[in-house]
């Protein structure tokens, strides 16, 4: 590791003048909550039908979750969508639909959100950690390297608005005869080679948690083209049941099984529906700003942008670039913070092998863990030294999140500040 970088005042560019208004905290869909959300929520309250499957008036069935599902499926181009209570619940439902259980392995990037790992353990499966690459998503080649006779699926996470490099990954999964679960919690509205994320694997999930691109505070959704997976997802999220609502969609062919209870309420459906209709506007704004930022700081020696496999499909709300060392990253972050520019990721993603639940290896009950716990735990496959590519990437990046209240003036100030820091810190 290099020693701390000492700013060289003689090479400093002029300090940029602050924009007319201070750089805001990055916010996405939550900042746009307004009349449309209010009207839909009020219509649910006035109907007194808060449960998605029936209300007090049998002649007027509840509409919000059903409409969200129909419009969301149309937006991403899948045959089916199912509203659930959260993105984490959606992961458990999707894994349950795929039949993941004790003895099964699921490949998941080591750099991912808590529930990407815990959901697998919750259904009895074993998470197998994989390396990421400079897309900050699963590295192609990992499915082939890590698959065993027990591998049932790979979870591909489209990290923070950017689609993973799906073509090679899906090809590997098809060759290995394992399912592809797309985790689109952080990337609704993103696409890959002209196709929306969520429509490219076997089953997909989305989240409507507060921080997400579109939000209902909490909420999630499962999407698939496969009628069998859809039926199993419905049963998994509704205590194994198959109600008339779904019987009107497709004919049931699967046996009943013990499911959980992750049904979306009409109130959540109302907010998520109004938010979903704003997604194009959010993406267009963030894409415009991130393009401007890239233009403003592109070409600076020593700064390398995150690779975006399909730039046309990027949602644009976070721009990542790498610098040479951790010390330089800290200096960049400190400089940005001193200039009142937020530079924290809008996700609490960390390497799974540093999480407390991996250190213990425990599930909710002793017999429920998929790991062989003992003196040798954590095994090498759950320790940092086994992930040199991931480790080489996650300690040196700087991230600039933008949101719907950022303006071009904010971006120009951010870009000028980065250029100033670049010069002041003697990068490149
Ligand atoms: C990649 C990813 N998957 C799943 C989830 C879970 O979503 P939720 O918070 O709605 O449970 C999140 C949420 O942060 C996420 O970032």
Coordinates of C-alpha atoms and ligand atoms in Angstrom, one line a residue:
X1 CA 0.0 0.0 0.0
X2 CA 1.3 3.5 -0.8
X3 CA 1.9 6.1 1.9
X4 CA -0.7 8.9 2.5
X5 CA -0.8 11.3 -0.4
X6 CA 0.3 14.8 0.6
X7 CA -1.6 17.6 -1.3
X8 CA 0.8 19.6 -3.5
X9 CA -0.5 23.2 -3.3
X10 CA 1.6 24.4 -6.2
X11 CA -0.3 22.2 -8.6
X12 CA -3.8 23.0 -7.3
X13 CA -6.4 24.2 -9.6
X14 CA -8.6 27.0 -8.4
X15 CA -11.2 25.9 -5.7
X16 CA -14.6 25.8 -7.5
X17 CA -17.3 28.2 -6.4
X18 CA -20.2 26.5 -4.7
X19 CA -23.5 26.2 -6.7
X20 CA -26.4 28.5 -6.1
X21 CA -28.0 25.9 -3.7
X22 CA -26.1 23.3 -1.7
X23 CA -25.7 19.8 -3.1
X24 CA -28.7 17.8 -1.8
X25 CA -28.8 14.4 -0.2
X26 CA -29.4 12.0 -3.1
X27 CA -33.0 10.9 -3.2
X28 CA -35.0 9.0 -5.8
X29 CA -38.6 8.1 -5.9
X30 CA -39.3 9.0 -2.3
X31 CA -38.8 12.7 -3.2
X32 CA -41.5 12.6 -5.8
X33 CA -44.3 11.3 -3.6
X34 CA -47.2 13.6 -4.3
X35 CA -50.7 13.9 -5.6
X36 CA -50.8 10.6 -7.6
X37 CA -49.7 8.6 -4.6
X38 CA -52.1 10.4 -2.3
X39 CA -55.0 9.8 -4.7
X40 CA -54.4 6.1 -5.1
X41 CA -53.9 5.6 -1.3
X42 CA -57.1 7.6 -0.6
X43 CA -59.0 5.6 -3.0
X44 CA -57.9 2.4 -1.2
X45 CA -58.9 3.9 2.2
X46 CA -62.2 5.0 0.9
X47 CA -62.9 1.6 -0.5
X48 CA -62.2 0.0 2.9
X49 CA -60.6 -2.8 1.0
X50 CA -57.0 -3.0 2.3
X51 CA -56.5 -6.7 1.6
X52 CA -55.5 -7.5 -2.0
X53 CA -57.8 -10.5 -2.5
X54 CA -61.1 -9.2 -1.3
X55 CA -62.9 -6.3 0.4
X56 CA -66.3 -5.6 1.8
X57 CA -67.9 -5.2 -1.6
X58 CA -67.8 -8.5 -3.6
X59 CA -68.9 -6.6 -6.8
X60 CA -65.8 -4.4 -6.7
X61 CA -62.6 -6.4 -6.1
X62 CA -59.5 -4.6 -4.9
X63 CA -57.4 -3.2 -7.8
X64 CA -54.1 -1.7 -6.6
X65 CA -51.8 -4.8 -6.3
X66 CA -53.4 -6.4 -9.3
X67 CA -52.9 -3.2 -11.4
X68 CA -49.3 -2.9 -10.1
X69 CA -48.6 -6.5 -11.2
X70 CA -50.1 -6.0 -14.6
X71 CA -48.4 -2.7 -15.4
X72 CA -45.0 -3.9 -13.9
X73 CA -45.1 -7.1 -15.9
X74 CA -45.9 -5.0 -19.1
X75 CA -43.0 -2.6 -18.3
X76 CA -40.4 -5.2 -17.9
X77 CA -41.8 -7.6 -20.5
X78 CA -42.6 -10.7 -18.4
X79 CA -45.8 -12.7 -18.4
X80 CA -46.2 -12.6 -14.6
X81 CA -45.5 -10.4 -11.7
X82 CA -46.4 -10.9 -8.0
X83 CA -46.5 -8.2 -5.3
X84 CA -44.9 -9.2 -2.0
X85 CA -44.0 -7.5 1.3
X86 CA -40.3 -6.7 0.6
X87 CA -37.4 -7.4 -1.6
X88 CA -36.0 -9.9 1.0
X89 CA -39.4 -11.7 1.0
X90 CA -39.3 -11.7 -2.8
X91 CA -35.9 -13.4 -2.6
X92 CA -37.3 -16.1 -0.3
X93 CA -40.3 -16.5 -2.6
X94 CA -38.2 -16.8 -5.7
X95 CA -35.8 -19.3 -4.1
X96 CA -38.8 -21.2 -2.8
X97 CA -40.4 -21.2 -6.3
X98 CA -37.1 -22.6 -7.7
X99 CA -37.3 -25.3 -5.1
X100 CA -34.1 -24.4 -3.3
X101 CA -33.8 -26.2 0.0
X102 CA -31.5 -28.2 2.2
X103 CA -28.5 -29.7 0.2
X104 CA -28.8 -27.1 -2.5
X105 CA -26.2 -24.5 -3.3
X106 CA -26.8 -21.0 -4.8
X107 CA -24.0 -19.0 -6.2
X108 CA -24.1 -15.3 -5.1
X109 CA -21.6 -12.5 -5.5
X110 CA -19.6 -11.9 -2.3
X111 CA -20.2 -8.2 -2.7
X112 CA -24.0 -8.0 -2.2
X113 CA -26.8 -6.9 0.2
X114 CA -27.5 -8.8 3.4
X115 CA -30.6 -10.7 2.2
X116 CA -28.9 -12.0 -0.9
X117 CA -27.1 -14.3 1.5
X118 CA -29.6 -14.6 4.3
X119 CA -32.6 -15.5 2.1
X120 CA -30.7 -18.5 0.8
X121 CA -30.0 -19.7 4.3
X122 CA -33.6 -19.0 5.3
X123 CA -34.9 -21.5 2.8
X124 CA -32.3 -24.0 3.8
X125 CA -29.8 -23.6 0.9
X126 CA -26.1 -22.9 1.0
X127 CA -24.8 -19.6 -0.4
X128 CA -21.6 -20.0 -2.4
X129 CA -19.7 -16.8 -2.6
X130 CA -18.4 -15.6 -6.0
X131 CA -16.1 -12.9 -7.1
X132 CA -17.2 -9.6 -8.7
X133 CA -15.4 -7.8 -11.5
X134 CA -15.1 -4.1 -12.5
X135 CA -18.8 -3.9 -13.2
X136 CA -19.3 -4.4 -9.4
X137 CA -21.5 -7.3 -10.3
X138 CA -20.9 -11.1 -10.6
X139 CA -17.8 -11.8 -12.8
X140 CA -18.4 -14.0 -15.8
X141 CA -16.6 -17.3 -15.3
X142 CA -17.6 -17.7 -11.7
X143 CA -20.6 -20.0 -12.4
X144 CA -18.4 -22.4 -14.2
X145 CA -15.7 -22.2 -11.5
X146 CA -18.0 -22.7 -8.6
X147 CA -20.7 -25.0 -9.8
X148 CA -21.1 -28.4 -8.2
X149 CA -23.6 -31.2 -8.6
X150 CA -25.6 -29.5 -5.8
X151 CA -25.8 -26.0 -7.5
X152 CA -29.4 -25.1 -8.1
X153 CA -29.2 -21.5 -9.1
X154 CA -27.1 -18.4 -9.5
X155 CA -28.3 -15.1 -8.0
X156 CA -27.2 -12.2 -10.3
X157 CA -27.4 -8.8 -8.6
X158 CA -27.7 -5.8 -10.8
X159 CA -25.8 -3.5 -8.5
X160 CA -27.0 0.1 -8.1
X161 CA -28.8 0.8 -11.4
X162 CA -26.5 -1.2 -13.7
X163 CA -27.2 -4.5 -15.4
X164 CA -24.6 -7.2 -14.8
X165 CA -23.0 -8.7 -17.9
X166 CA -25.8 -11.1 -18.4
X167 CA -25.1 -12.8 -21.7
X168 CA -22.0 -14.7 -20.7
X169 CA -23.4 -15.4 -17.2
X170 CA -26.7 -16.8 -18.5
X171 CA -24.8 -18.9 -21.1
X172 CA -22.7 -20.4 -18.3
X173 CA -25.9 -21.1 -16.2
X174 CA -27.6 -22.7 -19.1
X175 CA -24.6 -24.9 -19.8
X176 CA -24.5 -25.8 -16.1
X177 CA -28.3 -26.4 -16.1
X178 CA -28.9 -24.1 -13.2
X179 CA -31.5 -21.4 -12.8
X180 CA -30.8 -17.6 -13.0
X181 CA -32.4 -15.5 -10.4
X182 CA -32.1 -11.8 -11.2
X183 CA -32.0 -9.5 -8.2
X184 CA -33.2 -6.2 -9.5
X185 CA -33.8 -4.6 -6.1
X186 CA -31.4 -1.8 -6.9
X187 CA -32.1 -1.5 -10.6
X188 CA -35.7 -1.2 -11.7
X189 CA -35.7 0.6 -15.0
X190 CA -32.3 -0.6 -16.0
X191 CA -31.8 -2.7 -19.1
X192 CA -29.3 -4.9 -20.8
X193 CA -29.0 -4.9 -24.6
X194 CA -32.4 -3.5 -25.1
X195 CA -34.2 -5.8 -22.6
X196 CA -35.3 -4.7 -19.1
X197 CA -33.6 -6.3 -16.2
X198 CA -36.0 -8.8 -14.6
X199 CA -36.9 -10.4 -18.0
X200 CA -33.6 -12.0 -18.8
X201 CA -33.3 -14.9 -16.3
X202 CA -35.7 -17.5 -15.0
X203 CA -37.2 -15.4 -12.2
X204 CA -36.5 -11.9 -10.8
X205 CA -37.1 -9.8 -7.7
X206 CA -37.5 -6.1 -7.1
X207 CA -37.7 -4.0 -3.9
X208 CA -39.7 -0.9 -3.0
X209 CA -37.9 -0.1 0.2
X210 CA -37.5 3.6 1.1
X211 CA -34.0 4.1 -0.5
X212 CA -34.8 2.4 -3.8
X213 CA -35.5 4.0 -7.2
X214 CA -39.2 3.7 -6.6
X215 CA -40.6 3.2 -3.1
X216 CA -43.6 2.4 -1.0
X217 CA -41.5 2.4 2.2
X218 CA -41.4 -1.4 2.1
X219 CA -42.6 -3.8 -0.6
X220 CA -41.3 -6.1 -3.3
X221 CA -42.2 -8.0 -6.4
X222 CA -41.4 -11.3 -8.1
X223 CA -41.4 -11.6 -11.9
X224 CA -41.1 -14.5 -14.3
X225 CA -42.2 -15.8 -17.7
X226 CA -42.6 -19.3 -16.4
X227 CA -46.1 -20.3 -15.3
X228 CA -44.8 -23.1 -13.1
X229 CA -42.5 -20.7 -11.2
X230 CA -45.3 -18.2 -11.0
X231 CA -47.6 -20.7 -9.5
X232 CA -45.0 -21.8 -7.0
X233 CA -44.2 -18.2 -6.1
X234 CA -47.9 -17.5 -5.5
X235 CA -48.1 -20.5 -3.2
X236 CA -44.9 -19.7 -1.5
X237 CA -46.1 -16.1 -0.7
X238 CA -49.7 -17.1 0.4
X239 CA -49.4 -20.1 2.7
X240 CA -49.4 -22.6 -0.1
X241 CA -52.8 -21.4 -1.4
X242 CA -54.0 -20.9 -4.9
X243 CA -56.9 -18.4 -4.9
X244 CA -59.6 -17.7 -7.5
X245 CA -57.7 -14.5 -8.5
X246 CA -54.8 -16.6 -9.8
X247 CA -57.0 -19.4 -11.1
X248 CA -58.4 -16.7 -13.5
X249 CA -54.8 -16.1 -14.7
X250 CA -53.6 -19.7 -15.3
X251 CA -54.6 -23.2 -14.5
X252 CA -52.9 -24.6 -11.3
X253 CA -50.7 -27.7 -12.0
X254 CA -48.5 -27.8 -8.8
X255 CA -49.3 -29.6 -5.6
X256 CA -50.0 -27.4 -2.5
X257 CA -47.0 -27.0 -0.2
X258 CA -46.3 -25.1 3.1
X259 CA -45.7 -21.5 2.1
X260 CA -45.1 -18.4 4.0
X261 CA -47.2 -15.2 4.2
X262 CA -45.7 -12.3 2.2
X263 CA -48.8 -10.8 0.6
X264 CA -48.7 -7.2 -0.4
X265 CA -51.3 -4.9 1.0
X266 CA -53.5 -2.6 -1.2
X267 CA -51.9 0.5 0.5
X268 CA -48.4 -0.6 -0.5
X269 CA -49.7 -1.5 -3.9
X270 CA -51.2 2.0 -4.3
X271 CA -47.9 3.8 -3.5
X272 CA -45.8 1.4 -5.6
X273 CA -48.1 1.8 -8.6
X274 CA -47.9 5.6 -8.5
X275 CA -44.2 5.3 -8.1
X276 CA -43.8 2.8 -10.9
X277 CA -45.4 5.3 -13.3
X278 CA -42.5 7.8 -12.4
X279 CA -39.7 5.5 -13.3
X280 CA -38.9 6.8 -16.8
X281 CA -38.7 10.3 -15.4
X282 CA -36.3 9.3 -12.6
X283 CA -34.1 7.4 -15.0
X284 CA -34.0 10.1 -17.6
X285 CA -33.0 12.7 -15.0
X286 CA -30.3 10.6 -13.4
X287 CA -28.9 9.4 -16.8
X288 CA -28.6 13.0 -18.0
X289 CA -26.8 14.0 -14.8
X290 CA -24.4 11.1 -14.8
X291 CA -23.5 11.6 -18.5
X292 CA -22.7 15.2 -17.6
X293 CA -20.6 14.1 -14.6
X294 CA -18.7 11.6 -16.8
X295 CA -18.1 14.3 -19.3
X296 CA -16.9 16.6 -16.6
X297 CA -14.3 14.3 -15.1
X298 CA -13.7 11.8 -18.0
X299 CA -10.1 11.5 -19.1
X300 CA -8.5 12.5 -15.8
X301 CA -5.4 10.4 -15.5
X302 CA -5.5 7.9 -12.6
X303 CA -9.3 7.7 -12.5
X304 CA -11.0 4.6 -13.9
X305 CA -14.8 4.5 -14.2
X306 CA -16.9 1.4 -13.2
X307 CA -17.4 -0.7 -16.4
X308 CA -21.0 -0.6 -17.5
X309 CA -21.7 -3.6 -19.7
X310 CA -24.5 -1.9 -21.6
X311 CA -24.2 1.9 -21.1
X312 CA -27.5 2.5 -22.9
X313 CA -29.3 0.6 -20.1
X314 CA -27.7 2.4 -17.1
X315 CA -30.0 4.0 -14.6
X316 CA -27.4 6.6 -13.8
X317 CA -28.0 7.3 -10.1
X318 CA -24.5 6.4 -8.9
X319 CA -21.2 7.0 -10.6
X320 CA -18.2 5.0 -9.4
X321 CA -14.6 5.5 -10.2
X322 CA -11.4 3.9 -8.9
X323 CA -8.2 5.6 -7.7
X324 CA -4.9 3.9 -7.2
X325 CA -4.9 3.4 -3.4
X326 CA -7.2 3.3 -0.3
X327 CA -5.4 6.4 1.0
X328 CA -6.1 8.3 -2.1
X329 CA -9.8 7.2 -1.9
X330 CA -9.9 8.5 1.7
X331 CA -8.4 11.8 0.6
X332 CA -10.9 12.1 -2.3
X333 CA -13.8 11.3 0.1
X334 CA -12.6 13.8 2.7
X335 CA -12.2 16.5 0.0
X336 CA -15.7 15.9 -1.3
X337 CA -17.1 15.9 2.2
X338 CA -15.3 19.1 3.0
X339 CA -17.0 20.6 -0.1
X340 CA -20.4 19.4 1.2
X341 CA -20.8 16.8 -1.5
X342 CA -22.4 13.5 -0.4
X343 CA -20.2 10.5 -1.5
X344 CA -21.8 7.6 0.3
X345 CA -23.3 4.7 -1.6
X346 CA -27.1 4.6 -1.4
X347 CA -26.9 0.9 -0.4
X348 CA -25.4 -0.8 2.6
X349 CA -23.6 -3.3 0.5
X350 CA -20.5 -4.9 2.0
X351 CA -18.5 -8.0 1.4
X352 CA -20.6 -10.9 2.8
X353 CA -17.5 -12.5 4.3
X354 CA -17.2 -9.6 6.8
X355 CA -20.8 -9.9 8.0
X356 CA -21.5 -11.1 11.6
X357 CA -23.8 -13.9 10.4
X358 CA -21.1 -15.4 8.2
X359 CA -18.6 -15.2 11.1
X360 CA -21.0 -17.3 13.2
X361 CA -22.4 -19.3 10.4
X362 CA -25.6 -19.6 12.4
X363 CA -29.2 -19.9 11.1
X364 CA -32.2 -19.3 13.4
X365 CA -31.9 -22.8 14.9
X366 CA -28.8 -25.0 15.3
X367 CA -29.9 -27.7 12.9
X368 CA -30.9 -25.1 10.2
X369 CA -27.4 -23.9 9.2
X370 CA -26.2 -25.2 5.8
X371 CA -22.6 -24.9 7.0
X372 CA -20.3 -27.4 8.8
X373 CA -19.5 -25.3 11.8
X374 CA -16.6 -26.2 13.9
X375 CA -13.0 -25.2 14.6
X376 CA -12.3 -24.7 10.9
X377 CA -15.3 -22.2 10.5
X378 CA -15.3 -19.9 8.6
X379 CA -14.0 -22.1 5.8
X380 CA -11.7 -20.6 3.3
X381 CA -14.6 -20.0 0.9
X382 CA -16.0 -17.5 3.4
X383 CA -12.9 -15.6 4.2
X384 CA -11.5 -12.4 2.6
X385 CA -8.3 -14.0 1.3
X386 CA -10.3 -16.2 -1.1
X387 CA -11.6 -13.1 -2.9
X388 CA -8.6 -11.2 -4.3
X389 CA -10.5 -9.7 -7.2
X390 CA -13.3 -8.5 -5.0
X391 CA -10.9 -7.2 -2.4
X392 CA -8.9 -5.4 -5.1
X393 CA -12.0 -3.5 -6.2
X394 CA -14.0 -2.6 -3.0
X395 CA -11.4 -0.5 -1.1
X396 CA -10.4 2.0 -3.7
X397 CA -13.6 3.4 -5.2
X398 CA -15.2 6.8 -4.9
X399 CA -19.0 7.0 -5.5
X400 CA -21.0 10.0 -6.5
X401 CA -24.7 9.4 -5.9
X402 CA -27.2 11.7 -7.6
X403 CA -30.9 12.0 -7.2
X404 CA -34.0 13.7 -8.6
X405 CA -33.3 17.0 -6.8
X406 CA -29.8 17.4 -8.2
X407 CA -29.4 19.9 -10.9
X408 CA -26.9 20.5 -13.7
X409 CA -25.3 23.2 -11.5
X410 CA -24.8 20.7 -8.7
X411 CA -23.1 18.3 -11.2
X412 CA -20.9 21.0 -12.6
X413 CA -19.8 21.9 -9.0
X414 CA -19.2 18.2 -8.2
X415 CA -17.1 17.7 -11.4
X416 CA -15.1 20.9 -10.8
X417 CA -14.5 19.8 -7.2
X418 CA -13.2 16.4 -8.4
X419 CA -11.0 18.0 -10.9
X420 CA -9.7 20.3 -8.2
X421 CA -9.0 17.4 -5.8
X422 CA -7.4 15.5 -8.6
X423 CA -5.0 18.3 -9.2
X424 CA -4.5 19.1 -5.5
X425 CA -3.8 15.4 -4.6
X426 CA -1.4 15.0 -7.4
X427 CA -3.3 12.1 -9.0
X428 CA -2.2 10.5 -12.2
Ligands
LIG1 C1 -29.6 -6.3 -4.0 C2 -30.7 -6.3 -3.0 N1 -31.5 -7.3 -2.8 C3 -32.5 -7.4 -2.0 C4 -32.7 -6.3 -1.1 C5 -33.8 -6.5 -0.1 O1 -34.9 -5.6 -0.3 P1 -35.8 -5.1 1.0 O2 -35.0 -4.1 1.7 O3 -37.0 -4.6 0.3 O4 -36.0 -6.3 1.8 C6 -32.0 -5.2 -1.2 C7 -32.3 -4.0 -0.4 O5 -31.5 -3.2 0.0 C8 -30.9 -5.1 -2.2 O6 -30.2 -4.0 -2.3

